[in-house]
Short mmCIF file of C-alpha atoms in Angstrom, two decimals:
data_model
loop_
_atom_site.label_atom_id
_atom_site.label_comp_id
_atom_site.label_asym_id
_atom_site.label_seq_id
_atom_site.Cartn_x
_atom_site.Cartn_y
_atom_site.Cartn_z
CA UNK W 119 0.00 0.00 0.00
CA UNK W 120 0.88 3.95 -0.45
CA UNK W 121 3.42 4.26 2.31
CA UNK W 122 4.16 7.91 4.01
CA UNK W 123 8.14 8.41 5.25
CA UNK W 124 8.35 11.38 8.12
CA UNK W 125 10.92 12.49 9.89
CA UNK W 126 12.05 13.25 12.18
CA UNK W 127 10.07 11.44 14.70
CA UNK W 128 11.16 13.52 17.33
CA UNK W 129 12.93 16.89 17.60
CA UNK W 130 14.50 19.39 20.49
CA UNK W 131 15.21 22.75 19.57
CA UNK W 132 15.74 25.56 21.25
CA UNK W 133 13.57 28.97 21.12
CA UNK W 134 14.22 31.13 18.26
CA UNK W 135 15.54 28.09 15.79
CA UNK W 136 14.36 26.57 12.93
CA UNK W 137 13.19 23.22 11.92
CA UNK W 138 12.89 21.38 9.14
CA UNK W 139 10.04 18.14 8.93
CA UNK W 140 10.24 16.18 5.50
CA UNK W 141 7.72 13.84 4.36
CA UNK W 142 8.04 11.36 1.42
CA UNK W 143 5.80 9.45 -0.69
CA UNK W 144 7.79 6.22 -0.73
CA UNK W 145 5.94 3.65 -3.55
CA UNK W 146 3.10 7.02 -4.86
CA UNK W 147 3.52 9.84 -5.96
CA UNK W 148 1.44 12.39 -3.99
CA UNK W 149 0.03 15.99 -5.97
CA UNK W 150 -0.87 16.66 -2.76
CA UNK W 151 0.21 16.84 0.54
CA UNK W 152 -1.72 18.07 3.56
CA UNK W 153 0.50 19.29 7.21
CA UNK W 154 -1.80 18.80 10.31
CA UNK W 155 -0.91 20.17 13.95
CA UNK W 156 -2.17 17.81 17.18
CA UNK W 157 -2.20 19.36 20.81
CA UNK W 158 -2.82 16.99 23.11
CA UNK W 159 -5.52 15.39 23.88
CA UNK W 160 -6.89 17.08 20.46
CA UNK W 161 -7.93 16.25 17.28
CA UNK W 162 -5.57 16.92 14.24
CA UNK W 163 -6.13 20.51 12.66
CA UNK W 164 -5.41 21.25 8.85
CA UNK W 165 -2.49 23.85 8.52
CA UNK W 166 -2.06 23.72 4.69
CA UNK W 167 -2.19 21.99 2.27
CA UNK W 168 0.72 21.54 -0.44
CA UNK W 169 0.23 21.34 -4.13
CA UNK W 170 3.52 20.06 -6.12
CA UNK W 171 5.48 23.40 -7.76
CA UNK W 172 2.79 25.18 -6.40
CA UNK W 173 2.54 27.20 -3.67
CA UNK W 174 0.43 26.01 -0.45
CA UNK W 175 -2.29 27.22 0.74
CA UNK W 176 -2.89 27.59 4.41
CA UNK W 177 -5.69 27.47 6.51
CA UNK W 178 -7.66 30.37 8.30
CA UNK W 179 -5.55 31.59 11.42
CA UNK W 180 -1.85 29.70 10.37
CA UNK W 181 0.87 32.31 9.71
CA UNK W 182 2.72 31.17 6.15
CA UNK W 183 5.11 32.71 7.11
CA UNK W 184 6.08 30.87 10.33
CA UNK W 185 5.16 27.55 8.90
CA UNK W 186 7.02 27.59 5.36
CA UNK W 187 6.03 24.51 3.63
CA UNK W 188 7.91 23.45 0.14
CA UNK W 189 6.59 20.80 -2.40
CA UNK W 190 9.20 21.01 -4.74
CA UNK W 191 8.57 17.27 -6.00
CA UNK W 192 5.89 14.56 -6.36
CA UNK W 193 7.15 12.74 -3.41
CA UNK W 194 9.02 15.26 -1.31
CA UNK W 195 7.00 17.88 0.88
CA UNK W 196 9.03 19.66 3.72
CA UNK W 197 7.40 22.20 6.87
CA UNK W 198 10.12 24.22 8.27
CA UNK W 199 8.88 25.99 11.25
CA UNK W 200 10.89 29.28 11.52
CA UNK W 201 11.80 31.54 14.60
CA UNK W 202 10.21 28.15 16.75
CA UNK W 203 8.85 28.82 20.09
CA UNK W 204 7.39 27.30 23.10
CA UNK W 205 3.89 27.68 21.67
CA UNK W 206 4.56 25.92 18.41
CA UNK W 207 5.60 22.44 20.33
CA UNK W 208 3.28 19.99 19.04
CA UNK W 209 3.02 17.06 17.22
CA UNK W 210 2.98 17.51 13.55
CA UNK W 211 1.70 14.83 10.87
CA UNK W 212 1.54 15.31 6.97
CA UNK W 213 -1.01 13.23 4.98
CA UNK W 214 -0.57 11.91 1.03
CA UNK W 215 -3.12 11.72 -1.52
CA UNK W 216 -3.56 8.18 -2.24
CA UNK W 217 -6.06 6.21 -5.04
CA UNK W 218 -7.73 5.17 -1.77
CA UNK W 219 -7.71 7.98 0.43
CA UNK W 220 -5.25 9.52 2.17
CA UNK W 221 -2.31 7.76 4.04
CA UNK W 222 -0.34 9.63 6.91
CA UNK W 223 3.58 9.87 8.16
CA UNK W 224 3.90 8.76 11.43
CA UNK W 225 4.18 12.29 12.99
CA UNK W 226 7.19 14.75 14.29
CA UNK W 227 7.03 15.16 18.01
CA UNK W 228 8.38 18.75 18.24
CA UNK W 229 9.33 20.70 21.61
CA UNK W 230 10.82 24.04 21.49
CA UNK W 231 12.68 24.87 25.01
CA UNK U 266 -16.95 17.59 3.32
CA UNK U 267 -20.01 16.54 5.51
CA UNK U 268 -19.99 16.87 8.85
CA UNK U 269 -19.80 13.60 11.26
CA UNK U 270 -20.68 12.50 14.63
CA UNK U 271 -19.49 10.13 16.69
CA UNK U 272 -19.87 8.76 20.46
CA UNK U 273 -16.66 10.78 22.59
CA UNK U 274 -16.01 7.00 24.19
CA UNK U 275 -16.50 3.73 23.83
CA UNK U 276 -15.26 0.80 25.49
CA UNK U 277 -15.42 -2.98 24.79
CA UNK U 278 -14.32 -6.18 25.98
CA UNK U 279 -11.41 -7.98 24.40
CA UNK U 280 -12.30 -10.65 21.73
CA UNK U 281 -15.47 -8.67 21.48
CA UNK U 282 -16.60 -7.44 18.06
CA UNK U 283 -16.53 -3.30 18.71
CA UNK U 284 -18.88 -1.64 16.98
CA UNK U 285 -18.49 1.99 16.33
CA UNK U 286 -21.56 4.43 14.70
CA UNK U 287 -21.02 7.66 13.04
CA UNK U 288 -23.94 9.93 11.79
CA UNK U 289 -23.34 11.98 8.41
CA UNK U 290 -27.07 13.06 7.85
CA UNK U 291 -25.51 15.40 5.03
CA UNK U 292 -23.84 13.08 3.20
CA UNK U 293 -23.94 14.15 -0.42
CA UNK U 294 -24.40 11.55 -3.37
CA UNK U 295 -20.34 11.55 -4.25
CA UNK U 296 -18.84 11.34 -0.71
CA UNK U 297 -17.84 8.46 0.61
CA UNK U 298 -17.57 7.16 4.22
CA UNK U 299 -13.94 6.75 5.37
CA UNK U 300 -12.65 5.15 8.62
CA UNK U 301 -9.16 5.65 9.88
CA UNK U 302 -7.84 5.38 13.75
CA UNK U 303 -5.28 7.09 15.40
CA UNK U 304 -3.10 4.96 18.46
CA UNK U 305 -0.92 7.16 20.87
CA UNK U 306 1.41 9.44 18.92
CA UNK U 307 1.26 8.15 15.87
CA UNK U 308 -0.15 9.00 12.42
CA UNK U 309 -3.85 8.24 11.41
CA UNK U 310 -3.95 5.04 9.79
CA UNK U 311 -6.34 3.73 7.71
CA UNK U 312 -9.01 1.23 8.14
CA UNK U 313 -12.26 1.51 5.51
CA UNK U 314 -13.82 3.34 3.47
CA UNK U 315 -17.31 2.70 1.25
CA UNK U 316 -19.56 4.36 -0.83
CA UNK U 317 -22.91 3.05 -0.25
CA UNK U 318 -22.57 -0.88 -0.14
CA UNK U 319 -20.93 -2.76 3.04
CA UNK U 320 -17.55 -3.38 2.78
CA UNK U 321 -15.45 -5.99 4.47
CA UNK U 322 -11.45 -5.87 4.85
CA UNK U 323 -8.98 -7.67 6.91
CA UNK U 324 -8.97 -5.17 9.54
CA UNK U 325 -13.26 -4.12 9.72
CA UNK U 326 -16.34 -4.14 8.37
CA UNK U 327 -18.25 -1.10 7.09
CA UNK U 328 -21.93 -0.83 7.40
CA UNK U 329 -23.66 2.09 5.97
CA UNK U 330 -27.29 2.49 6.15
CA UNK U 331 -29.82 2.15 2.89
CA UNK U 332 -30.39 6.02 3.29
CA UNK U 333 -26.67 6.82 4.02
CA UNK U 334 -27.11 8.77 6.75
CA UNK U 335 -25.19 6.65 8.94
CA UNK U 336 -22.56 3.67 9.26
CA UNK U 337 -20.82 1.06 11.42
CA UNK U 338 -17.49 0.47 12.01
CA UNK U 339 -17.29 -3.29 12.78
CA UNK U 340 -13.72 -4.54 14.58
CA UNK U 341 -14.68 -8.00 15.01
CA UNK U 342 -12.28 -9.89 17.36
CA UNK U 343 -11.60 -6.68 19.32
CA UNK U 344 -7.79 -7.13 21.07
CA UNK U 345 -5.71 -4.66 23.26
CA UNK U 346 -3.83 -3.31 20.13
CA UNK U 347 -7.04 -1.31 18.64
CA UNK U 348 -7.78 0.70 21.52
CA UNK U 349 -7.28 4.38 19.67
CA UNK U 350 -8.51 6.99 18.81
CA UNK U 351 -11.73 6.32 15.27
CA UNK U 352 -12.17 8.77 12.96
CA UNK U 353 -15.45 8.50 10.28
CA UNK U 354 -15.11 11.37 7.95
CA UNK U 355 -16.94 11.72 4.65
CA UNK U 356 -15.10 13.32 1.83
CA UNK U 357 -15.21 13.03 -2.01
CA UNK U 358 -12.81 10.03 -2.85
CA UNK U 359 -9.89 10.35 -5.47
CA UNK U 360 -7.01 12.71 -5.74
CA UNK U 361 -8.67 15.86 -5.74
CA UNK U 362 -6.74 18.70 -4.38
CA UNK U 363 -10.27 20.27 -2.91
CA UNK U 364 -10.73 16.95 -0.82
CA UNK U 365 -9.08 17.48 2.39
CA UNK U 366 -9.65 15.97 5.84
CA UNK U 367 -11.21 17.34 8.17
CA UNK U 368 -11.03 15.54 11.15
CA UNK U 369 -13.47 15.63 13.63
CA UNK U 370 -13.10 14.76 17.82
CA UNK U 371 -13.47 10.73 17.35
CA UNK U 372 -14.54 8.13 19.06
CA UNK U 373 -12.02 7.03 22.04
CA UNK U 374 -12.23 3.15 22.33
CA UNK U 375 -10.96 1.47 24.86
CA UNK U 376 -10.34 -2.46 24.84
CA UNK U 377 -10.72 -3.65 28.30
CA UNK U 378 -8.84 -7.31 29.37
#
């Protein structure tokens, strides 16, 4: 089946850095690519969605210009959160477009100390 | 996308068949019923989906009503490893850039010994 590579699965950074999550279509090639953001004990909530060599568009409320997300192939998508704080630890998942559905990475754990 | 709803909890008895409902009253005639889950800190994976017709995989069964207003998710030999978090969510199937998932609260199920 349509396989999603993330990673990291977990990252430490400190405040003010930047960090990069990549997420790979290993045996598909995905047109699309969605980035969701999980608090806990919360549901996952759409950030943007990523359309190859296009650029994304975000959802209502999620700066672009924190969250800087590149699709630069049809099985590469990358989030870079910039200037990371506190606040932005989370846990972040990206989803494929599939024949089927959708299939999902197995989440970046982020903290920002 | 239609909007779902689901019971906040659940629980059920290992070796038990689990059987989860979901109401999507406004369903249109092109969305289909998907079913994924979502175990501790990882990414959503996914179980079902069907249009109008029950559907059977090795993992569930999918029962959706004559009028589609509603469906069962059937986990029929329920074991410790499928307590997580069950998403239903109706979207438009295929690659579509316009079909994203929104994912609702879910139904917490909890597999008791």
């Amino acid at each position: 089946g349509a396989v999603v590579s993330q990673h990291p699965s977990r990252v430490i950074c400190k405040s003010g850095t930047s960090v990069k999550i990549e997420c790979r279509s290993l045996d598909f090639q995905a047109t699309t690519m969605f980035w969701y953001r999980q608090f806990p004990k919360q549901s996952l909530m759409l950030m943007a969605t990523s359309n190859e060599g296009s650029k994304a568009t975000y959802e209502q409320g999620v700066e672009k210009d924190k969250f800087l997300i590149n699709h630069a192939s049809l099985t590469l998508s990358t989030l870079t959160v910039t200037s990371a704080h506190p606040e932005d630890s989370s846990f972040y998942i990206c989803g494929g477009s599939a024949d089927y559905g959708y299939t999902f990475g197995s989440g970046t754990r982020l903290t920002v100390v | 996308d239609a909007k779902t709803t689901q019971p906040t909890s659940m629980d059920c008895a290992e070796g038990r068949a689990a059987n989860l409902p979901c109401n999507h009253s406004t369903i249109s005639g092109n969305e289909y019923v998907y079913w994924y889950r979502q175990i501790h800190s990882q990414g959503p994976q996914y179980i079902i989906h069907g249009l109008k017709n029950n559907e059977t995989n090795e993992m569930a069964s999918l029962i959706i009503t004559e009028d589609r207003k509603s469906s069962t998710l059937i986990l029929p030999h329920a074991t410790l490893r499928d307590t997580a978090v069950y998403y239903c969510i109706v979207r438009v199937a295929g690659r579509s850039s316009a079909s994203k998932i929104i994912f609702g609260s879910g139904t917490r199920l909890s597999i008791r010994p």
